[in-house]
PDB file of C-alpha atoms in Angstrom:
ATOM      1  CA  UNK A   1       1.395  -2.857   0.266  1.00  0.00           C
ATOM      2  CA  UNK A   2       3.531  -3.496   3.393  1.00  0.00           C
ATOM      3  CA  UNK A   3       5.250  -6.854   3.235  1.00  0.00           C
ATOM      4  CA  UNK A   4       7.911  -8.703   5.149  1.00  0.00           C
ATOM      5  CA  UNK A   5      11.360  -9.285   3.686  1.00  0.00           C
ATOM      6  CA  UNK A   6      10.040 -12.560   2.222  1.00  0.00           C
ATOM      7  CA  UNK A   7       7.434 -10.663   0.199  1.00  0.00           C
ATOM      8  CA  UNK A   8       4.496 -11.862   2.330  1.00  0.00           C
ATOM      9  CA  UNK A   9       2.017  -9.438   3.930  1.00  0.00           C
ATOM     10  CA  UNK A  10       2.853  -8.491   7.525  1.00  0.00           C
ATOM     11  CA  UNK A  11      -0.556  -9.510   8.833  1.00  0.00           C
ATOM     12  CA  UNK A  12      -3.084 -11.877   7.285  1.00  0.00           C
ATOM     13  CA  UNK A  13      -6.448 -12.281   8.973  1.00  0.00           C
ATOM     14  CA  UNK A  14      -8.414 -15.422   8.150  1.00  0.00           C
ATOM     15  CA  UNK A  15     -12.058 -14.961   9.057  1.00  0.00           C
ATOM     16  CA  UNK A  16     -15.429 -16.689   8.700  1.00  0.00           C
ATOM     17  CA  UNK A  17     -16.620 -15.113   5.464  1.00  0.00           C
ATOM     18  CA  UNK A  18     -20.341 -15.696   6.083  1.00  0.00           C
ATOM     19  CA  UNK A  19     -20.434 -14.382   9.681  1.00  0.00           C
ATOM     20  CA  UNK A  20     -21.757 -10.848  10.096  1.00  0.00           C
ATOM     21  CA  UNK A  21     -19.719 -10.314  13.285  1.00  0.00           C
ATOM     22  CA  UNK A  22     -16.558 -11.433  11.482  1.00  0.00           C
ATOM     23  CA  UNK A  23     -17.319  -9.243   8.469  1.00  0.00           C
ATOM     24  CA  UNK A  24     -17.825  -6.324  10.854  1.00  0.00           C
ATOM     25  CA  UNK A  25     -14.474  -7.087  12.491  1.00  0.00           C
ATOM     26  CA  UNK A  26     -12.774  -6.965   9.080  1.00  0.00           C
ATOM     27  CA  UNK A  27     -14.338  -3.570   8.336  1.00  0.00           C
ATOM     28  CA  UNK A  28     -13.351  -2.365  11.817  1.00  0.00           C
ATOM     29  CA  UNK A  29      -9.718  -3.383  11.247  1.00  0.00           C
ATOM     30  CA  UNK A  30      -9.579  -1.771   7.801  1.00  0.00           C
ATOM     31  CA  UNK A  31     -10.903   1.541   9.154  1.00  0.00           C
ATOM     32  CA  UNK A  32      -8.224   1.585  11.868  1.00  0.00           C
ATOM     33  CA  UNK A  33      -5.310   0.423   9.725  1.00  0.00           C
ATOM     34  CA  UNK A  34      -4.207   3.512   7.758  1.00  0.00           C
ATOM     35  CA  UNK A  35      -0.860   1.897   6.869  1.00  0.00           C
ATOM     36  CA  UNK A  36      -2.698  -0.978   5.144  1.00  0.00           C
ATOM     37  CA  UNK A  37      -0.677  -3.658   6.907  1.00  0.00           C
ATOM     38  CA  UNK A  38      -3.602  -6.076   7.264  1.00  0.00           C
ATOM     39  CA  UNK A  39      -4.834  -8.339   4.496  1.00  0.00           C
ATOM     40  CA  UNK A  40      -7.802 -10.672   4.648  1.00  0.00           C
ATOM     41  CA  UNK A  41      -9.013 -13.994   3.346  1.00  0.00           C
ATOM     42  CA  UNK A  42     -12.066 -16.098   4.109  1.00  0.00           C
ATOM     43  CA  UNK A  43     -11.506 -19.297   6.091  1.00  0.00           C
ATOM     44  CA  UNK A  44     -13.777 -21.033   3.588  1.00  0.00           C
ATOM     45  CA  UNK A  45     -11.420 -20.404   0.644  1.00  0.00           C
ATOM     46  CA  UNK A  46      -8.919 -22.876  -0.847  1.00  0.00           C
ATOM     47  CA  UNK A  47      -6.147 -20.306  -0.301  1.00  0.00           C
ATOM     48  CA  UNK A  48      -6.944 -20.207   3.433  1.00  0.00           C
ATOM     49  CA  UNK A  49      -6.640 -24.000   3.646  1.00  0.00           C
ATOM     50  CA  UNK A  50      -3.234 -23.740   1.949  1.00  0.00           C
ATOM     51  CA  UNK A  51      -2.079 -20.952   4.299  1.00  0.00           C
ATOM     52  CA  UNK A  52      -3.183 -22.926   7.346  1.00  0.00           C
ATOM     53  CA  UNK A  53      -1.243 -25.980   6.207  1.00  0.00           C
ATOM     54  CA  UNK A  54       1.854 -23.808   5.689  1.00  0.00           C
ATOM     55  CA  UNK A  55       1.776 -22.634   9.321  1.00  0.00           C
ATOM     56  CA  UNK A  56       1.010 -26.076  10.715  1.00  0.00           C
ATOM     57  CA  UNK A  57      -2.717 -25.691  11.307  1.00  0.00           C
ATOM     58  CA  UNK A  58      -4.312 -28.389   9.196  1.00  0.00           C
ATOM     59  CA  UNK A  59      -7.762 -27.032   9.765  1.00  0.00           C
ATOM     60  CA  UNK A  60      -8.955 -24.036  11.740  1.00  0.00           C
ATOM     61  CA  UNK A  61     -12.505 -24.272  12.997  1.00  0.00           C
ATOM     62  CA  UNK A  62     -14.766 -21.559  11.614  1.00  0.00           C
ATOM     63  CA  UNK A  63     -15.428 -20.297  15.133  1.00  0.00           C
ATOM     64  CA  UNK A  64     -11.958 -18.817  15.385  1.00  0.00           C
ATOM     65  CA  UNK A  65     -10.279 -15.935  13.669  1.00  0.00           C
ATOM     66  CA  UNK A  66      -6.702 -16.701  12.684  1.00  0.00           C
ATOM     67  CA  UNK A  67      -3.954 -14.106  12.509  1.00  0.00           C
ATOM     68  CA  UNK A  68      -0.790 -14.920  10.606  1.00  0.00           C
ATOM     69  CA  UNK A  69       1.772 -12.370  11.767  1.00  0.00           C
ATOM     70  CA  UNK A  70       5.215 -12.507  10.174  1.00  0.00           C
ATOM     71  CA  UNK A  71       4.704 -16.219   9.507  1.00  0.00           C
ATOM     72  CA  UNK A  72       3.526 -17.157  13.018  1.00  0.00           C
ATOM     73  CA  UNK A  73      -0.136 -17.907  13.635  1.00  0.00           C
ATOM     74  CA  UNK A  74      -2.465 -16.943  16.486  1.00  0.00           C
ATOM     75  CA  UNK A  75      -6.074 -17.883  17.152  1.00  0.00           C
ATOM     76  CA  UNK A  76      -9.046 -16.761  19.249  1.00  0.00           C
ATOM     77  CA  UNK A  77      -8.419 -14.075  21.876  1.00  0.00           C
ATOM     78  CA  UNK A  78      -4.676 -13.949  21.240  1.00  0.00           C
ATOM     79  CA  UNK A  79      -5.322 -13.175  17.559  1.00  0.00           C
ATOM     80  CA  UNK A  80      -7.834 -10.456  18.480  1.00  0.00           C
ATOM     81  CA  UNK A  81      -5.455  -8.822  20.966  1.00  0.00           C
ATOM     82  CA  UNK A  82      -2.484  -8.942  18.584  1.00  0.00           C
ATOM     83  CA  UNK A  83      -4.657  -7.338  15.909  1.00  0.00           C
ATOM     84  CA  UNK A  84      -5.684  -4.572  18.326  1.00  0.00           C
ATOM     85  CA  UNK A  85      -2.022  -3.999  19.183  1.00  0.00           C
ATOM     86  CA  UNK A  86      -1.229  -3.232  15.530  1.00  0.00           C
ATOM     87  CA  UNK A  87      -4.102  -0.765  14.976  1.00  0.00           C
ATOM     88  CA  UNK A  88      -3.925   2.985  15.501  1.00  0.00           C
ATOM     89  CA  UNK A  89      -4.316   4.455  18.984  1.00  0.00           C
ATOM     90  CA  UNK A  90      -6.208   3.838  21.306  1.00  0.00           C
ATOM     91  CA  UNK A  91      -6.768   0.199  20.267  1.00  0.00           C
ATOM     92  CA  UNK A  92      -3.255  -1.022  21.213  1.00  0.00           C
ATOM     93  CA  UNK A  93      -4.193  -0.367  24.849  1.00  0.00           C
ATOM     94  CA  UNK A  94      -6.413  -3.454  24.701  1.00  0.00           C
ATOM     95  CA  UNK A  95      -3.289  -5.566  24.435  1.00  0.00           C
ATOM     96  CA  UNK A  96      -3.003  -5.256  28.232  1.00  0.00           C
ATOM     97  CA  UNK A  97      -5.663  -8.007  28.382  1.00  0.00           C
ATOM     98  CA  UNK A  98      -2.954 -10.428  27.218  1.00  0.00           C
ATOM     99  CA  UNK A  99      -2.010 -10.572  30.926  1.00  0.00           C
ATOM    100  CA  UNK A 100      -5.250 -12.443  31.638  1.00  0.00           C
ATOM    101  CA  UNK A 101      -4.631 -16.193  31.340  1.00  0.00           C
ATOM    102  CA  UNK A 102      -5.418 -17.410  27.828  1.00  0.00           C
ATOM    103  CA  UNK A 103      -7.792 -20.093  29.094  1.00  0.00           C
ATOM    104  CA  UNK A 104     -10.047 -17.365  30.570  1.00  0.00           C
ATOM    105  CA  UNK A 105      -9.755 -15.070  27.541  1.00  0.00           C
ATOM    106  CA  UNK A 106     -10.513 -17.930  25.176  1.00  0.00           C
ATOM    107  CA  UNK A 107     -13.510 -19.017  27.285  1.00  0.00           C
ATOM    108  CA  UNK A 108     -15.123 -15.601  26.697  1.00  0.00           C
ATOM    109  CA  UNK A 109     -14.126 -15.729  23.023  1.00  0.00           C
ATOM    110  CA  UNK A 110     -15.724 -19.182  22.637  1.00  0.00           C
ATOM    111  CA  UNK A 111     -18.986 -18.048  24.256  1.00  0.00           C
ATOM    112  CA  UNK A 112     -19.305 -15.223  21.731  1.00  0.00           C
ATOM    113  CA  UNK A 113     -18.147 -17.375  18.812  1.00  0.00           C
ATOM    114  CA  UNK A 114     -20.669 -20.100  19.599  1.00  0.00           C
ATOM    115  CA  UNK A 115     -23.559 -17.594  19.493  1.00  0.00           C
ATOM    116  CA  UNK A 116     -22.327 -15.252  16.755  1.00  0.00           C
ATOM    117  CA  UNK A 117     -24.708 -16.421  14.020  1.00  0.00           C
ATOM    118  CA  UNK A 118     -27.706 -16.192  16.350  1.00  0.00           C
ATOM    119  CA  UNK A 119     -26.733 -12.758  17.698  1.00  0.00           C
ATOM    120  CA  UNK A 120     -25.323 -11.122  14.562  1.00  0.00           C
ATOM    121  CA  UNK A 121     -26.579 -13.211  11.620  1.00  0.00           C
ATOM    122  CA  UNK A 122     -24.918 -14.890   8.683  1.00  0.00           C
ATOM    123  CA  UNK A 123     -24.937 -14.870   4.902  1.00  0.00           C
ATOM    124  CA  UNK A 124     -25.338 -17.836   2.580  1.00  0.00           C
ATOM    125  CA  UNK A 125     -22.157 -16.916   0.681  1.00  0.00           C
ATOM    126  CA  UNK A 126     -18.867 -15.335   1.725  1.00  0.00           C
ATOM    127  CA  UNK A 127     -18.420 -11.576   1.930  1.00  0.00           C
ATOM    128  CA  UNK A 128     -17.524  -9.975  -1.389  1.00  0.00           C
ATOM    129  CA  UNK A 129     -15.297  -6.922  -0.846  1.00  0.00           C
ATOM    130  CA  UNK A 130     -16.234  -3.620  -2.434  1.00  0.00           C
ATOM    131  CA  UNK A 131     -14.096  -2.235  -5.246  1.00  0.00           C
ATOM    132  CA  UNK A 132     -12.452   0.177  -2.754  1.00  0.00           C
ATOM    133  CA  UNK A 133     -11.455  -2.686  -0.433  1.00  0.00           C
ATOM    134  CA  UNK A 134     -10.585  -5.378  -2.966  1.00  0.00           C
ATOM    135  CA  UNK A 135      -6.832  -4.694  -2.730  1.00  0.00           C
ATOM    136  CA  UNK A 136      -6.936  -5.616   0.989  1.00  0.00           C
ATOM    137  CA  UNK A 137      -8.167  -9.157   0.234  1.00  0.00           C
ATOM    138  CA  UNK A 138      -5.865 -11.920  -0.887  1.00  0.00           C
ATOM    139  CA  UNK A 139      -6.841 -14.053  -3.880  1.00  0.00           C
ATOM    140  CA  UNK A 140      -9.003 -16.963  -2.754  1.00  0.00           C
ATOM    141  CA  UNK A 141      -7.596 -19.513  -5.190  1.00  0.00           C
TER     142      UNK A 141
END
C-alpha cells in the first residue's frame, strides 16, 4: 500500500457513501489506479469526521468530494481534477481544466452535486465494499 513518509496513504478520497454517482466515481478511480495509491472512506463515517478536523475542515458538506493529498485537502472540482491527474493515461489530460477559474468549475460541480440523487439515485445505507476492494477502504471507526 503506497504511503507517504509519515505512514499515511498518498491519496484519501472522502465521498458520499449513499450516492450512486459518488460510488460510481470510487469504482472508476479504483479501475484506473493500478498502483493502488487511492484509499477511500465515506463522509458519513466517524473516521471521516476525524480526518476532516485534522486538515482543518470541521465539516464537509455531503455534496462535495474531498481529496486529502499528502496531508493537504481539496474539494469540489479541484479534488476531481487532482484525482484525474493521478490516474493512468489519458485521464491526467483533464487536469488542463484547472486553468478555468475555480468559481466557474465549482459552479458546474455544484449543479451536478445538487441533482445527483435525482439523476443517479441513492441508497439508504453507505456503500459496502466487496471483498476484492476492501483493502482500498480505510476503517470507518
